[in-house]
mmCIF file with all atom_site columns, C-alpha atoms in Angstrom:
data_model
loop_
_atom_site.group_PDB
_atom_site.id
_atom_site.type_symbol
_atom_site.label_atom_id
_atom_site.label_alt_id
_atom_site.label_comp_id
_atom_site.label_asym_id
_atom_site.label_entity_id
_atom_site.label_seq_id
_atom_site.pdbx_PDB_ins_code
_atom_site.Cartn_x
_atom_site.Cartn_y
_atom_site.Cartn_z
_atom_site.occupancy
_atom_site.B_iso_or_equiv
_atom_site.pdbx_formal_charge
_atom_site.auth_seq_id
_atom_site.auth_comp_id
_atom_site.auth_asym_id
_atom_site.auth_atom_id
_atom_site.pdbx_PDB_model_num
ATOM 1   C CA . MET A 1 1   ? -41.561 -64.118 59.519 1.00 37.00 ? 1   MET A CA 1
ATOM 2   C CA . LEU A 1 2   ? -45.315 -63.769 59.381 1.00 38.00 ? 2   LEU A CA 1
ATOM 3   C CA . THR A 1 3   ? -47.129 -67.055 59.128 1.00 36.00 ? 3   THR A CA 1
ATOM 4   C CA . ILE A 1 4   ? -50.796 -66.334 59.905 1.00 35.00 ? 4   ILE A CA 1
ATOM 5   C CA . TRP A 1 5   ? -52.754 -64.602 57.128 1.00 35.00 ? 5   TRP A CA 1
ATOM 6   C CA . LEU A 1 6   ? -56.018 -63.098 58.285 1.00 37.00 ? 6   LEU A CA 1
ATOM 7   C CA . SER A 1 7   ? -57.270 -61.705 54.988 1.00 39.00 ? 7   SER A CA 1
ATOM 8   C CA . GLY A 1 8   ? -56.999 -62.934 51.414 1.00 40.00 ? 8   GLY A CA 1
ATOM 9   C CA . CYS A 1 9   ? -57.590 -59.551 49.806 1.00 42.00 ? 9   CYS A CA 1
ATOM 10  C CA . ALA A 1 10  ? -55.669 -58.943 46.570 1.00 44.00 ? 10  ALA A CA 1
ATOM 11  C CA . GLU A 1 11  ? -53.947 -55.875 47.992 1.00 54.00 ? 11  GLU A CA 1
ATOM 12  C CA . ALA A 1 12  ? -52.605 -57.640 51.094 1.00 61.00 ? 12  ALA A CA 1
ATOM 13  C CA . PRO A 1 13  ? -48.932 -56.719 51.498 1.00 75.00 ? 13  PRO A CA 1
ATOM 14  C CA . THR A 1 14  ? -46.370 -59.481 51.842 1.00 80.00 ? 14  THR A CA 1
ATOM 15  C CA . ALA A 1 15  ? -44.365 -60.213 54.978 1.00 82.00 ? 15  ALA A CA 1
ATOM 16  C CA . MET A 1 16  ? -40.845 -58.867 55.384 1.00 85.00 ? 16  MET A CA 1
ATOM 17  C CA . ASP A 1 17  ? -38.321 -58.335 58.133 1.00 90.00 ? 17  ASP A CA 1
ATOM 18  C CA . LEU A 1 18  ? -37.957 -54.553 58.527 1.00 92.00 ? 18  LEU A CA 1
ATOM 19  C CA . ARG A 1 19  ? -34.457 -55.002 59.890 1.00 94.00 ? 19  ARG A CA 1
ATOM 20  C CA . THR A 1 20  ? -33.164 -56.317 56.583 1.00 92.00 ? 20  THR A CA 1
ATOM 21  C CA . PHE A 1 21  ? -35.360 -54.867 53.851 1.00 88.00 ? 21  PHE A CA 1
ATOM 22  C CA . ASP A 1 22  ? -34.107 -52.276 51.403 1.00 91.00 ? 22  ASP A CA 1
ATOM 23  C CA . LYS A 1 23  ? -36.131 -49.081 51.556 1.00 91.00 ? 23  LYS A CA 1
ATOM 24  C CA . PRO A 1 24  ? -37.109 -47.842 48.057 1.00 87.00 ? 24  PRO A CA 1
ATOM 25  C CA . GLU A 1 25  ? -36.185 -44.394 46.777 1.00 85.00 ? 25  GLU A CA 1
ATOM 26  C CA . ALA A 1 26  ? -39.791 -43.260 46.591 1.00 80.00 ? 26  ALA A CA 1
ATOM 27  C CA . THR A 1 27  ? -41.573 -40.349 48.276 1.00 84.00 ? 27  THR A CA 1
ATOM 28  C CA . ASN A 1 28  ? -44.698 -42.214 49.312 1.00 89.00 ? 28  ASN A CA 1
ATOM 29  C CA . HIS A 1 29  ? -43.449 -44.049 52.375 1.00 93.00 ? 29  HIS A CA 1
ATOM 30  C CA . PHE A 1 30  ? -41.923 -43.548 55.836 1.00 96.00 ? 30  PHE A CA 1
ATOM 31  C CA . LEU A 1 31  ? -39.639 -45.807 57.935 1.00 97.00 ? 31  LEU A CA 1
ATOM 32  C CA . VAL A 1 32  ? -39.168 -45.713 61.688 1.00 98.00 ? 32  VAL A CA 1
ATOM 33  C CA . CYS A 1 33  ? -36.368 -47.987 62.877 1.00 97.00 ? 33  CYS A CA 1
ATOM 34  C CA . ASP A 1 34  ? -33.378 -48.151 65.162 1.00 97.00 ? 34  ASP A CA 1
ATOM 35  C CA . PRO A 1 35  ? -30.451 -47.219 62.859 1.00 96.00 ? 35  PRO A CA 1
ATOM 36  C CA . VAL A 1 36  ? -28.208 -49.739 64.620 1.00 96.00 ? 36  VAL A CA 1
ATOM 37  C CA . LEU A 1 37  ? -30.601 -52.615 64.075 1.00 96.00 ? 37  LEU A CA 1
ATOM 38  C CA . CYS A 1 38  ? -31.900 -51.876 60.548 1.00 95.00 ? 38  CYS A CA 1
ATOM 39  C CA . ARG A 1 39  ? -30.079 -52.042 57.234 1.00 96.00 ? 39  ARG A CA 1
ATOM 40  C CA . SER A 1 40  ? -32.017 -49.151 55.614 1.00 96.00 ? 40  SER A CA 1
ATOM 41  C CA . VAL A 1 41  ? -31.510 -45.639 56.892 1.00 96.00 ? 41  VAL A CA 1
ATOM 42  C CA . PRO A 1 42  ? -34.698 -44.721 58.772 1.00 97.00 ? 42  PRO A CA 1
ATOM 43  C CA . ASP A 1 43  ? -36.632 -41.535 58.191 1.00 96.00 ? 43  ASP A CA 1
ATOM 44  C CA . LEU A 1 44  ? -37.022 -41.374 61.973 1.00 98.00 ? 44  LEU A CA 1
ATOM 45  C CA . PRO A 1 45  ? -34.974 -43.251 64.582 1.00 98.00 ? 45  PRO A CA 1
ATOM 46  C CA . ALA A 1 46  ? -37.129 -45.557 66.694 1.00 98.00 ? 46  ALA A CA 1
ATOM 47  C CA . PRO A 1 47  ? -37.151 -44.989 70.437 1.00 97.00 ? 47  PRO A CA 1
ATOM 48  C CA . ARG A 1 48  ? -35.881 -47.678 72.762 1.00 98.00 ? 48  ARG A CA 1
ATOM 49  C CA . PHE A 1 49  ? -38.255 -48.677 75.525 1.00 98.00 ? 49  PHE A CA 1
ATOM 50  C CA . VAL A 1 50  ? -37.446 -50.184 78.915 1.00 98.00 ? 50  VAL A CA 1
ATOM 51  C CA . GLN A 1 51  ? -40.598 -52.266 78.672 1.00 98.00 ? 51  GLN A CA 1
ATOM 52  C CA . SER A 1 52  ? -40.493 -55.873 77.477 1.00 97.00 ? 52  SER A CA 1
ATOM 53  C CA . PRO A 1 53  ? -41.403 -56.779 73.895 1.00 96.00 ? 53  PRO A CA 1
ATOM 54  C CA . GLU A 1 54  ? -44.643 -58.282 75.193 1.00 95.00 ? 54  GLU A CA 1
ATOM 55  C CA . ARG A 1 55  ? -45.615 -55.043 76.947 1.00 97.00 ? 55  ARG A CA 1
ATOM 56  C CA . LEU A 1 56  ? -44.677 -52.945 73.918 1.00 97.00 ? 56  LEU A CA 1
ATOM 57  C CA . GLY A 1 57  ? -46.767 -55.224 71.666 1.00 95.00 ? 57  GLY A CA 1
ATOM 58  C CA . ALA A 1 58  ? -49.749 -54.902 74.023 1.00 95.00 ? 58  ALA A CA 1
ATOM 59  C CA . ALA A 1 59  ? -49.423 -51.095 74.023 1.00 97.00 ? 59  ALA A CA 1
ATOM 60  C CA . LEU A 1 60  ? -49.219 -51.075 70.272 1.00 95.00 ? 60  LEU A CA 1
ATOM 61  C CA . ARG A 1 61  ? -52.367 -53.205 69.912 1.00 93.00 ? 61  ARG A CA 1
ATOM 62  C CA . GLU A 1 62  ? -54.175 -50.952 72.429 1.00 96.00 ? 62  GLU A CA 1
ATOM 63  C CA . VAL A 1 63  ? -53.322 -47.854 70.380 1.00 97.00 ? 63  VAL A CA 1
ATOM 64  C CA . LEU A 1 64  ? -54.251 -49.428 67.054 1.00 96.00 ? 64  LEU A CA 1
ATOM 65  C CA . ARG A 1 65  ? -57.573 -50.713 68.333 1.00 94.00 ? 65  ARG A CA 1
ATOM 66  C CA . ASP A 1 66  ? -58.934 -47.161 68.067 1.00 88.00 ? 66  ASP A CA 1
ATOM 67  C CA . GLU A 1 67  ? -57.598 -46.379 64.588 1.00 94.00 ? 67  GLU A CA 1
ATOM 68  C CA . SER A 1 68  ? -60.290 -45.865 61.968 1.00 94.00 ? 68  SER A CA 1
ATOM 69  C CA . ARG A 1 69  ? -60.313 -47.722 58.669 1.00 95.00 ? 69  ARG A CA 1
ATOM 70  C CA . LEU A 1 70  ? -57.469 -49.969 59.860 1.00 96.00 ? 70  LEU A CA 1
ATOM 71  C CA . THR A 1 71  ? -57.523 -53.696 59.054 1.00 94.00 ? 71  THR A CA 1
ATOM 72  C CA . LEU A 1 72  ? -55.115 -56.321 60.325 1.00 94.00 ? 72  LEU A CA 1
ATOM 73  C CA . THR A 1 73  ? -54.207 -58.440 57.293 1.00 93.00 ? 73  THR A CA 1
ATOM 74  C CA . ALA A 1 74  ? -51.489 -60.614 58.853 1.00 91.00 ? 74  ALA A CA 1
ATOM 75  C CA . GLY A 1 75  ? -49.982 -61.162 62.224 1.00 89.00 ? 75  GLY A CA 1
ATOM 76  C CA . ASP A 1 76  ? -47.764 -63.413 64.239 1.00 85.00 ? 76  ASP A CA 1
ATOM 77  C CA . ASN A 1 77  ? -47.575 -62.671 68.001 1.00 82.00 ? 77  ASN A CA 1
ATOM 78  C CA . LEU A 1 78  ? -44.698 -65.114 68.356 1.00 81.00 ? 78  LEU A CA 1
ATOM 79  C CA . SER A 1 79  ? -42.409 -63.100 66.061 1.00 82.00 ? 79  SER A CA 1
ATOM 80  C CA . GLY A 1 80  ? -43.917 -59.723 67.029 1.00 89.00 ? 80  GLY A CA 1
ATOM 81  C CA . GLN A 1 81  ? -44.820 -58.809 63.476 1.00 93.00 ? 81  GLN A CA 1
ATOM 82  C CA . TRP A 1 82  ? -48.099 -57.514 62.071 1.00 94.00 ? 82  TRP A CA 1
ATOM 83  C CA . ILE A 1 83  ? -49.239 -56.069 58.742 1.00 95.00 ? 83  ILE A CA 1
ATOM 84  C CA . TYR A 1 84  ? -52.131 -53.611 58.498 1.00 95.00 ? 84  TYR A CA 1
ATOM 85  C CA . VAL A 1 85  ? -53.935 -51.829 55.679 1.00 95.00 ? 85  VAL A CA 1
ATOM 86  C CA . GLN A 1 86  ? -55.428 -48.457 56.415 1.00 95.00 ? 86  GLN A CA 1
ATOM 87  C CA . ARG A 1 87  ? -57.674 -46.763 53.883 1.00 93.00 ? 87  ARG A CA 1
ATOM 88  C CA . SER A 1 88  ? -57.917 -43.039 53.272 1.00 84.00 ? 88  SER A CA 1
ATOM 89  C CA . ALA A 1 89  ? -61.158 -41.397 54.431 1.00 79.00 ? 89  ALA A CA 1
ATOM 90  C CA . VAL A 1 90  ? -62.403 -39.995 51.136 1.00 80.00 ? 90  VAL A CA 1
ATOM 91  C CA . PHE A 1 91  ? -61.165 -42.140 48.263 1.00 79.00 ? 91  PHE A CA 1
ATOM 92  C CA . ARG A 1 92  ? -60.454 -45.275 50.330 1.00 83.00 ? 92  ARG A CA 1
ATOM 93  C CA . PHE A 1 93  ? -56.915 -45.669 48.945 1.00 86.00 ? 93  PHE A CA 1
ATOM 94  C CA . PRO A 1 94  ? -55.051 -48.436 50.834 1.00 92.00 ? 94  PRO A CA 1
ATOM 95  C CA . ASP A 1 95  ? -51.767 -47.781 52.658 1.00 94.00 ? 95  ASP A CA 1
ATOM 96  C CA . ALA A 1 96  ? -49.793 -50.792 53.904 1.00 94.00 ? 96  ALA A CA 1
ATOM 97  C CA . ILE A 1 97  ? -48.190 -50.606 57.340 1.00 96.00 ? 97  ILE A CA 1
ATOM 98  C CA . TRP A 1 98  ? -45.676 -53.121 58.666 1.00 96.00 ? 98  TRP A CA 1
ATOM 99  C CA . VAL A 1 99  ? -45.154 -53.277 62.432 1.00 97.00 ? 99  VAL A CA 1
ATOM 100 C CA . GLN A 1 100 ? -42.354 -55.173 64.130 1.00 97.00 ? 100 GLN A CA 1
ATOM 101 C CA . VAL A 1 101 ? -41.509 -55.321 67.829 1.00 97.00 ? 101 VAL A CA 1
ATOM 102 C CA . ILE A 1 102 ? -37.826 -56.009 68.322 1.00 97.00 ? 102 ILE A CA 1
ATOM 103 C CA . PRO A 1 103 ? -36.441 -57.364 71.608 1.00 97.00 ? 103 PRO A CA 1
ATOM 104 C CA . LEU A 1 104 ? -33.276 -55.746 72.971 1.00 98.00 ? 104 LEU A CA 1
ATOM 105 C CA . PRO A 1 105 ? -30.511 -57.578 74.877 1.00 97.00 ? 105 PRO A CA 1
ATOM 106 C CA . ASP A 1 106 ? -31.220 -55.628 78.068 1.00 97.00 ? 106 ASP A CA 1
ATOM 107 C CA . GLY A 1 107 ? -34.822 -56.903 78.213 1.00 97.00 ? 107 GLY A CA 1
ATOM 108 C CA . GLY A 1 108 ? -36.290 -53.751 76.700 1.00 98.00 ? 108 GLY A CA 1
ATOM 109 C CA . SER A 1 109 ? -37.639 -53.364 73.220 1.00 98.00 ? 109 SER A CA 1
ATOM 110 C CA . THR A 1 110 ? -37.933 -51.139 70.197 1.00 98.00 ? 110 THR A CA 1
ATOM 111 C CA . LEU A 1 111 ? -40.142 -50.903 67.125 1.00 96.00 ? 111 LEU A CA 1
ATOM 112 C CA . ALA A 1 112 ? -39.698 -50.911 63.392 1.00 97.00 ? 112 ALA A CA 1
ATOM 113 C CA . LEU A 1 113 ? -42.612 -49.288 61.546 1.00 97.00 ? 113 LEU A CA 1
ATOM 114 C CA . TYR A 1 114 ? -42.967 -48.891 57.807 1.00 97.00 ? 114 TYR A CA 1
ATOM 115 C CA . SER A 1 115 ? -45.933 -47.217 56.116 1.00 96.00 ? 115 SER A CA 1
ATOM 116 C CA . ARG A 1 116 ? -46.288 -47.084 52.343 1.00 93.00 ? 116 ARG A CA 1
ATOM 117 C CA . SER A 1 117 ? -48.957 -45.832 49.976 1.00 90.00 ? 117 SER A CA 1
ATOM 118 C CA . ARG A 1 118 ? -50.049 -48.392 47.439 1.00 82.00 ? 118 ARG A CA 1
ATOM 119 C CA . TYR A 1 119 ? -50.945 -45.827 44.758 1.00 79.00 ? 119 TYR A CA 1
ATOM 120 C CA . GLY A 1 120 ? -49.291 -42.620 43.631 1.00 70.00 ? 120 GLY A CA 1
ATOM 121 C CA . ARG A 1 121 ? -45.774 -41.273 43.984 1.00 70.00 ? 121 ARG A CA 1
ATOM 122 C CA . TYR A 1 122 ? -46.394 -38.715 46.702 1.00 70.00 ? 122 TYR A CA 1
ATOM 123 C CA . ASP A 1 123 ? -48.333 -39.221 49.940 1.00 79.00 ? 123 ASP A CA 1
ATOM 124 C CA . PHE A 1 124 ? -48.724 -35.609 51.145 1.00 82.00 ? 124 PHE A CA 1
ATOM 125 C CA . GLY A 1 125 ? -46.998 -36.617 54.436 1.00 87.00 ? 125 GLY A CA 1
ATOM 126 C CA . VAL A 1 126 ? -49.757 -39.035 55.417 1.00 92.00 ? 126 VAL A CA 1
ATOM 127 C CA . ASN A 1 127 ? -47.420 -41.982 56.170 1.00 95.00 ? 127 ASN A CA 1
ATOM 128 C CA . GLU A 1 128 ? -45.073 -39.874 58.271 1.00 96.00 ? 128 GLU A CA 1
ATOM 129 C CA . ALA A 1 129 ? -47.956 -38.278 60.207 1.00 96.00 ? 129 ALA A CA 1
ATOM 130 C CA . ARG A 1 130 ? -49.499 -41.671 60.863 1.00 96.00 ? 130 ARG A CA 1
ATOM 131 C CA . LEU A 1 131 ? -46.337 -43.209 62.288 1.00 98.00 ? 131 LEU A CA 1
ATOM 132 C CA . ARG A 1 132 ? -45.476 -40.129 64.378 1.00 98.00 ? 132 ARG A CA 1
ATOM 133 C CA . ARG A 1 133 ? -49.032 -40.172 65.808 1.00 97.00 ? 133 ARG A CA 1
ATOM 134 C CA . TRP A 1 134 ? -48.768 -43.899 66.580 1.00 97.00 ? 134 TRP A CA 1
ATOM 135 C CA . LEU A 1 135 ? -45.381 -43.493 68.288 1.00 98.00 ? 135 LEU A CA 1
ATOM 136 C CA . SER A 1 136 ? -46.668 -40.654 70.424 1.00 97.00 ? 136 SER A CA 1
ATOM 137 C CA . ALA A 1 137 ? -49.714 -42.686 71.469 1.00 97.00 ? 137 ALA A CA 1
ATOM 138 C CA . ILE A 1 138 ? -47.653 -45.766 72.233 1.00 98.00 ? 138 ILE A CA 1
ATOM 139 C CA . THR A 1 139 ? -45.238 -43.734 74.328 1.00 97.00 ? 139 THR A CA 1
ATOM 140 C CA . ALA A 1 140 ? -48.191 -42.193 76.245 1.00 97.00 ? 140 ALA A CA 1
ATOM 141 C CA . VAL A 1 141 ? -49.698 -45.642 76.928 1.00 97.00 ? 141 VAL A CA 1
ATOM 142 C CA . LEU A 1 142 ? -46.376 -46.953 78.218 1.00 97.00 ? 142 LEU A CA 1
ATOM 143 C CA . ALA A 1 143 ? -45.822 -43.881 80.397 1.00 95.00 ? 143 ALA A CA 1
ATOM 144 C CA . GLY A 1 144 ? -49.363 -44.031 81.898 1.00 87.00 ? 144 GLY A CA 1
#
């Protein structure tokens, strides 16, 4: 579980293990996870990578380094979990994003990603688009 808090902002999301959390029945979130490893049914199955958890984590951090309006609020490299807040461009609404690198028995790894809008009941597909974009970029970094 996350142990290092990097920001004390009031809207900082709390730590959770994406493998065991119960996804709400809302329309303002999106979950990417391996259906075998996660209790909640994902909106998109996570890919399995041949790369080690350390390499996947490094690729993830490389991709997120270029994301605009993204702030790391908590992270623990040992457990492979990080929490980010990304604000919308115009109104600066915060979305919380949980990221978890999961080691696989064969030495490879996979991801669990969960993005949720803090305000409103509908997100206009922003959370899904964000996680699909991140997955595509991570896959490209690992392939390159």
